[in-house]
One Martini backbone bead per residue (centre of mass of N, CA, C, O) as a GRO file, in nm:
protein
  252
    1MET     BB    1  -0.668   0.086  -1.102
    2ALA     BB    2  -0.942  -0.121  -1.052
    3ALA     BB    3  -1.290  -0.186  -0.976
    4ARG     BB    4  -1.493  -0.524  -0.926
    5LYS     BB    5  -1.753  -0.667  -0.885
    6LYS     BB    6  -1.820  -0.978  -0.635
    7GLY     BB    7  -2.023  -0.947  -0.483
    8GLN     BB    8  -1.959  -1.050  -0.143
    9GLY     BB    9  -1.614  -1.062  -0.217
   10GLY     BB   10  -1.637  -0.774  -0.351
   11PHE     BB   11  -1.301  -0.704  -0.465
   12GLY     BB   12  -1.122  -0.636  -0.733
   13VAL     BB   13  -0.807  -0.600  -0.912
   14VAL     BB   14  -0.681  -0.369  -1.173
   15ARG     BB   15  -0.565  -0.196  -1.390
   16VAL     BB   16  -0.517   0.143  -1.486
   17GLN     BB   17  -0.530   0.361  -1.744
   18THR     BB   18  -0.738   0.608  -1.638
   19GLU     BB   19  -0.824   0.808  -1.539
   20ARG     BB   20  -1.136   0.742  -1.524
   21GLU     BB   21  -1.061   0.452  -1.363
   22ARG     BB   22  -1.023   0.579  -1.138
   23ASP     BB   23  -1.297   0.771  -1.040
   24GLN     BB   24  -1.425   0.459  -1.054
   25TYR     BB   25  -1.265   0.374  -0.803
   26VAL     BB   26  -1.332   0.552  -0.584
   27ALA     BB   27  -1.621   0.551  -0.572
   28ALA     BB   28  -1.646   0.255  -0.527
   29LEU     BB   29  -1.518   0.268  -0.267
   30VAL     BB   30  -1.715   0.465  -0.097
   31SER     BB   31  -1.951   0.290  -0.105
   32GLN     BB   32  -1.775  -0.007   0.009
   33TRP     BB   33  -1.756   0.196   0.279
   34GLU     BB   34  -1.973   0.243   0.335
   35SER     BB   35  -2.176  -0.021   0.390
   36GLU     BB   36  -2.001  -0.170   0.544
   37ALA     BB   37  -2.031   0.047   0.785
   38LYS     BB   38  -2.336  -0.018   0.869
   39ARG     BB   39  -2.236  -0.322   0.927
   40LYS     BB   40  -2.016  -0.318   1.137
   41ALA     BB   41  -1.906  -0.409   1.415
   42ALA     BB   42  -1.800  -0.253   1.721
   43GLU     BB   43  -1.600  -0.475   1.665
   44LYS     BB   44  -1.251  -0.586   1.548
   45GLY     BB   45  -1.042  -0.780   1.448
   46ASP     BB   46  -0.714  -0.797   1.324
   47LEU     BB   47  -0.568  -0.705   1.012
   48PRO     BB   48  -0.420  -0.743   0.813
   49PHE     BB   49  -0.120  -0.631   0.592
   50VAL     BB   50   0.051  -0.443   0.322
   51THR     BB   51   0.396  -0.295   0.259
   52ILE     BB   52   0.508  -0.115  -0.014
   53SER     BB   53   0.871  -0.092  -0.154
   54ARG     BB   54   1.076   0.107  -0.384
   55HIS     BB   55   1.209   0.105  -0.686
   56PHE     BB   56   1.242   0.217  -0.935
   57GLY     BB   57   1.152   0.003  -1.190
   58CYS     BB   58   0.965  -0.157  -1.051
   59LYS     BB   59   0.655  -0.397  -1.015
   60ALA     BB   60   0.456  -0.295  -0.768
   61MET     BB   61   0.269  -0.255  -0.938
   62GLU     BB   62   0.175  -0.598  -1.014
   63PHE     BB   63   0.241  -0.689  -0.778
   64GLY     BB   64  -0.028  -0.565  -0.590
   65LEU     BB   65  -0.208  -0.715  -0.723
   66ARG     BB   66  -0.142  -1.029  -0.737
   67LEU     BB   67  -0.124  -1.047  -0.404
   68ALA     BB   68  -0.441  -0.967  -0.398
   69GLU     BB   69  -0.540  -1.201  -0.591
   70ARG     BB   70  -0.428  -1.400  -0.381
   71LEU     BB   71  -0.575  -1.349  -0.133
   72ASN     BB   72  -0.884  -1.397  -0.256
   73GLN     BB   73  -0.825  -1.689  -0.284
   74ARG     BB   74  -0.849  -1.779  -0.026
   75LYS     BB   75  -0.945  -1.968   0.246
   76GLY     BB   76  -1.128  -1.733   0.447
   77THR     BB   77  -1.155  -1.513   0.250
   78ASP     BB   78  -1.357  -1.203   0.173
   79GLY     BB   79  -1.230  -1.071  -0.098
   80ASN     BB   80  -1.081  -0.746   0.062
   81TRP     BB   81  -0.800  -0.723  -0.085
   82THR     BB   82  -0.630  -0.395  -0.176
   83VAL     BB   83  -0.551  -0.135  -0.347
   84PHE     BB   84  -0.259   0.171  -0.300
   85ASP     BB   85  -0.159   0.398  -0.424
   86GLN     BB   86  -0.044   0.736  -0.405
   87GLU     BB   87  -0.288   0.837  -0.548
   88ILE     BB   88  -0.511   0.748  -0.411
   89VAL     BB   89  -0.378   0.853  -0.074
   90ARG     BB   90  -0.429   1.112  -0.214
   91ARG     BB   91  -0.746   1.117  -0.291
   92ILE     BB   92  -0.849   1.064   0.028
   93ALA     BB   93  -0.705   1.311   0.151
   94GLN     BB   94  -0.894   1.541  -0.023
   95ASP     BB   95  -1.131   1.382   0.044
   96LEU     BB   96  -1.341   1.393   0.210
   97ARG     BB   97  -1.557   1.163   0.219
   98MET     BB   98  -1.325   0.933   0.174
   99SER     BB   99  -1.247   0.977   0.466
  100ARG     BB  100  -1.520   0.960   0.609
  101ALA     BB  101  -1.550   0.656   0.529
  102LEU     BB  102  -1.309   0.544   0.614
  103THR     BB  103  -1.351   0.613   0.921
  104ASP     BB  104  -1.631   0.456   0.969
  105LEU     BB  105  -1.448   0.159   0.917
  106LEU     BB  106  -1.404   0.184   1.164
  107THR     BB  107  -1.305   0.111   1.465
  108GLU     BB  108  -1.279   0.306   1.798
  109GLY     BB  109  -1.040   0.189   1.848
  110SER     BB  110  -0.891   0.263   1.573
  111GLN     BB  111  -0.927   0.539   1.583
  112ALA     BB  112  -0.778   0.641   1.851
  113ARG     BB  113  -0.497   0.491   1.768
  114ILE     BB  114  -0.507   0.737   1.524
  115THR     BB  115  -0.484   0.992   1.744
  116SER     BB  116  -0.216   0.907   1.898
  117TYR     BB  117  -0.048   0.858   1.637
  118MET     BB  118  -0.066   1.184   1.558
  119THR     BB  119   0.046   1.300   1.814
  120SER     BB  120   0.334   1.162   1.786
  121PHE     BB  121   0.429   1.225   1.518
  122PHE     BB  122   0.416   1.553   1.547
  123TYR     BB  123   0.565   1.587   1.820
  124GLN     BB  124   0.855   1.498   1.662
  125ARG     BB  125   0.718   1.609   1.379
  126PRO     BB  126   0.689   1.955   1.302
  127THR     BB  127   0.403   2.075   1.075
  128GLN     BB  128   0.230   2.230   0.806
  129ASP     BB  129   0.162   1.990   0.649
  130GLU     BB  130  -0.116   1.890   0.523
  131ILE     BB  131  -0.031   1.681   0.321
  132PHE     BB  132   0.071   1.491   0.507
  133ARG     BB  133  -0.093   1.460   0.751
  134ASN     BB  134  -0.312   1.316   0.559
  135THR     BB  135  -0.167   1.103   0.460
  136VAL     BB  136  -0.100   0.944   0.738
  137ARG     BB  137  -0.374   0.891   0.772
  138VAL     BB  138  -0.425   0.745   0.600
  139VAL     BB  139  -0.282   0.541   0.587
  140ARG     BB  140  -0.305   0.402   0.911
  141SER     BB  141  -0.623   0.348   0.818
  142LEU     BB  142  -0.560   0.119   0.649
  143CYS     BB  143  -0.432  -0.073   0.809
  144GLU     BB  144  -0.613  -0.051   1.026
  145LYS     BB  145  -0.830  -0.224   0.825
  146GLY     BB  146  -0.744  -0.426   0.630
  147HIS     BB  147  -0.684  -0.578   0.367
  148THR     BB  148  -0.439  -0.414   0.238
  149VAL     BB  149  -0.196  -0.238  -0.022
  150VAL     BB  150   0.040  -0.063   0.004
  151ILE     BB  151   0.207   0.208  -0.207
  152GLY     BB  152   0.422   0.360  -0.049
  153ARG     BB  153   0.414   0.627   0.126
  154GLY     BB  154   0.544   0.503   0.441
  155GLY     BB  155   0.426   0.225   0.532
  156CYS     BB  156   0.676   0.099   0.686
  157ARG     BB  157   0.634   0.317   0.945
  158ILE     BB  158   0.310   0.408   0.960
  159GLY     BB  159   0.302   0.060   1.086
  160ALA     BB  160   0.507  -0.078   1.222
  161ASP     BB  161   0.370  -0.118   1.496
  162LEU     BB  162   0.170  -0.321   1.392
  163PRO     BB  163   0.134  -0.671   1.404
  164LYS     BB  164  -0.011  -0.712   1.087
  165GLY     BB  165   0.225  -0.621   0.928
  166PHE     BB  166   0.388  -0.673   0.599
  167HIS     BB  167   0.691  -0.586   0.476
  168LEU     BB  168   0.803  -0.473   0.157
  169ARG     BB  169   1.109  -0.476  -0.070
  170LEU     BB  170   1.192  -0.363  -0.355
  171THR     BB  171   1.459  -0.525  -0.629
  172ALA     BB  172   1.687  -0.372  -0.848
  173PRO     BB  173   1.904  -0.368  -1.107
  174LEU     BB  174   1.983  -0.127  -1.296
  175GLU     BB  175   1.962  -0.265  -1.581
  176TRP     BB  176   1.672  -0.370  -1.515
  177ARG     BB  177   1.523  -0.105  -1.465
  178THR     BB  178   1.581   0.041  -1.745
  179LYS     BB  179   1.415  -0.190  -1.918
  180GLN     BB  180   1.133  -0.093  -1.787
  181VAL     BB  181   1.119   0.171  -1.838
  182MET     BB  182   1.126   0.205  -2.128
  183ALA     BB  183   0.893  -0.044  -2.213
  184THR     BB  184   0.713   0.183  -2.082
  185TYR     BB  185   0.776   0.521  -2.156
  186GLY     BB  186   0.928   0.518  -2.406
  187LEU     BB  187   1.271   0.540  -2.346
  188THR     BB  188   1.566   0.617  -2.333
  189GLU     BB  189   1.832   0.495  -2.155
  190GLN     BB  190   1.937   0.771  -2.036
  191GLU     BB  191   1.592   0.858  -1.990
  192SER     BB  192   1.593   0.621  -1.780
  193LEU     BB  193   1.799   0.677  -1.608
  194GLU     BB  194   1.726   0.934  -1.507
  195ARG     BB  195   1.477   0.892  -1.394
  196ILE     BB  196   1.569   0.688  -1.145
  197ARG     BB  197   1.781   0.874  -1.016
  198LEU     BB  198   1.560   1.112  -0.949
  199MET     BB  199   1.330   0.948  -0.798
  200ASP     BB  200   1.501   0.801  -0.577
  201LYS     BB  201   1.626   1.081  -0.488
  202GLU     BB  202   1.314   1.150  -0.354
  203ARG     BB  203   1.226   0.934  -0.188
  204GLU     BB  204   1.503   0.965   0.019
  205SER     BB  205   1.393   1.203   0.096
  206TYR     BB  206   1.092   1.187   0.215
  207PHE     BB  207   1.209   0.956   0.411
  208ARG     BB  208   1.395   1.163   0.572
  209THR     BB  209   1.228   1.392   0.620
  210ASN     BB  210   0.951   1.254   0.749
  211PHE     BB  211   1.144   1.037   0.928
  212GLN     BB  212   1.443   0.990   0.978
  213ALA     BB  213   1.500   0.758   0.759
  214ASP     BB  214   1.697   0.525   0.521
  215LEU     BB  215   1.493   0.344   0.321
  216ASP     BB  216   1.732   0.067   0.310
  217ASP     BB  217   1.695  -0.023   0.508
  218PRO     BB  218   1.606  -0.389   0.658
  219ALA     BB  219   1.472  -0.381   0.898
  220PHE     BB  220   1.185  -0.255   0.783
  221PHE     BB  221   1.168  -0.551   0.635
  222ASP     BB  222   1.085  -0.866   0.618
  223LEU     BB  223   1.117  -0.819   0.252
  224VAL     BB  224   1.360  -0.851   0.045
  225LEU     BB  225   1.297  -0.832  -0.312
  226ASN     BB  226   1.473  -0.961  -0.642
  227GLN     BB  227   1.277  -0.913  -0.958
  228ALA     BB  228   1.599  -1.023  -1.112
  229ARG     BB  229   1.588  -1.350  -0.970
  230PHE     BB  230   1.235  -1.393  -1.003
  231PRO     BB  231   0.969  -1.458  -1.037
  232MET     BB  232   0.685  -1.358  -0.968
  233ASP     BB  233   0.532  -1.623  -0.858
  234GLY     BB  234   0.736  -1.665  -0.670
  235LEU     BB  235   0.744  -1.398  -0.462
  236LEU     BB  236   0.489  -1.470  -0.381
  237ASP     BB  237   0.533  -1.762  -0.254
  238VAL     BB  238   0.696  -1.590  -0.024
  239VAL     BB  239   0.502  -1.398   0.082
  240VAL     BB  240   0.309  -1.594   0.177
  241LYS     BB  241   0.490  -1.787   0.359
  242GLY     BB  242   0.567  -1.550   0.531
  243MET     BB  243   0.257  -1.523   0.653
  244GLU     BB  244   0.236  -1.778   0.764
  245ALA     BB  245   0.448  -1.745   0.966
  246ARG     BB  246   0.387  -1.484   1.133
  247GLY     BB  247   0.029  -1.517   1.167
  248LEU     BB  248  -0.132  -1.370   0.912
  249LEU     BB  249  -0.236  -1.690   0.786
  250PRO     BB  250  -0.319  -1.952   0.696
  251PRO     BB  251  -0.243  -2.255   0.631
  252GLY     BB  252  -0.275  -2.375   0.234
   0.00000   0.00000   0.00000
């Protein structure tokens, strides 16, 4: 995905097609965050955020982008809802300037909560994996920042205790997902099935290893959505109504 300036309205989101576009997006994020940090208030109210977990082959990125666009169009929003997939999260975690820019954007209260969370989380789950530690810190920071849509990386658990989070799980039958993978990656049916099984297994293992939990546990999510059963706009309507019902959005 990429970012495009919208004046005072903040950033819009579109799909990234190349590594260069992703690099431009990352650079734009740093610039935006550094600008926002200079004018932020000492304390701001908590802002809502969304996490998206998904079975491989579901249209998580398209769904996240369209959800952010829908939320940015609502009256009263600051227009800064932004999408973060696992690649962008990884880059932030590895880039010192980006990590500092994100931290500087947070209130002192948010920074203190992140420090407390990190201490508690890794006391229960000791690890020498600095990449995972940095990933957890970035995802938690994005949740604390608010007006973010975080795809993958255990966001539903990392942000589980924050009251303004809305957690989604995207699923669909294997046959439907196979067709999506065939169309997206140009693979045969058998290759697509193998890719789906491998990726689902890797994601389940990542979640179980790092969070000691079952990724398919519906109790972790506000909504579990079957993408094969509804058109995209219908699912977006359900999510927005759900966020309104939770008090995370004013009635539209």
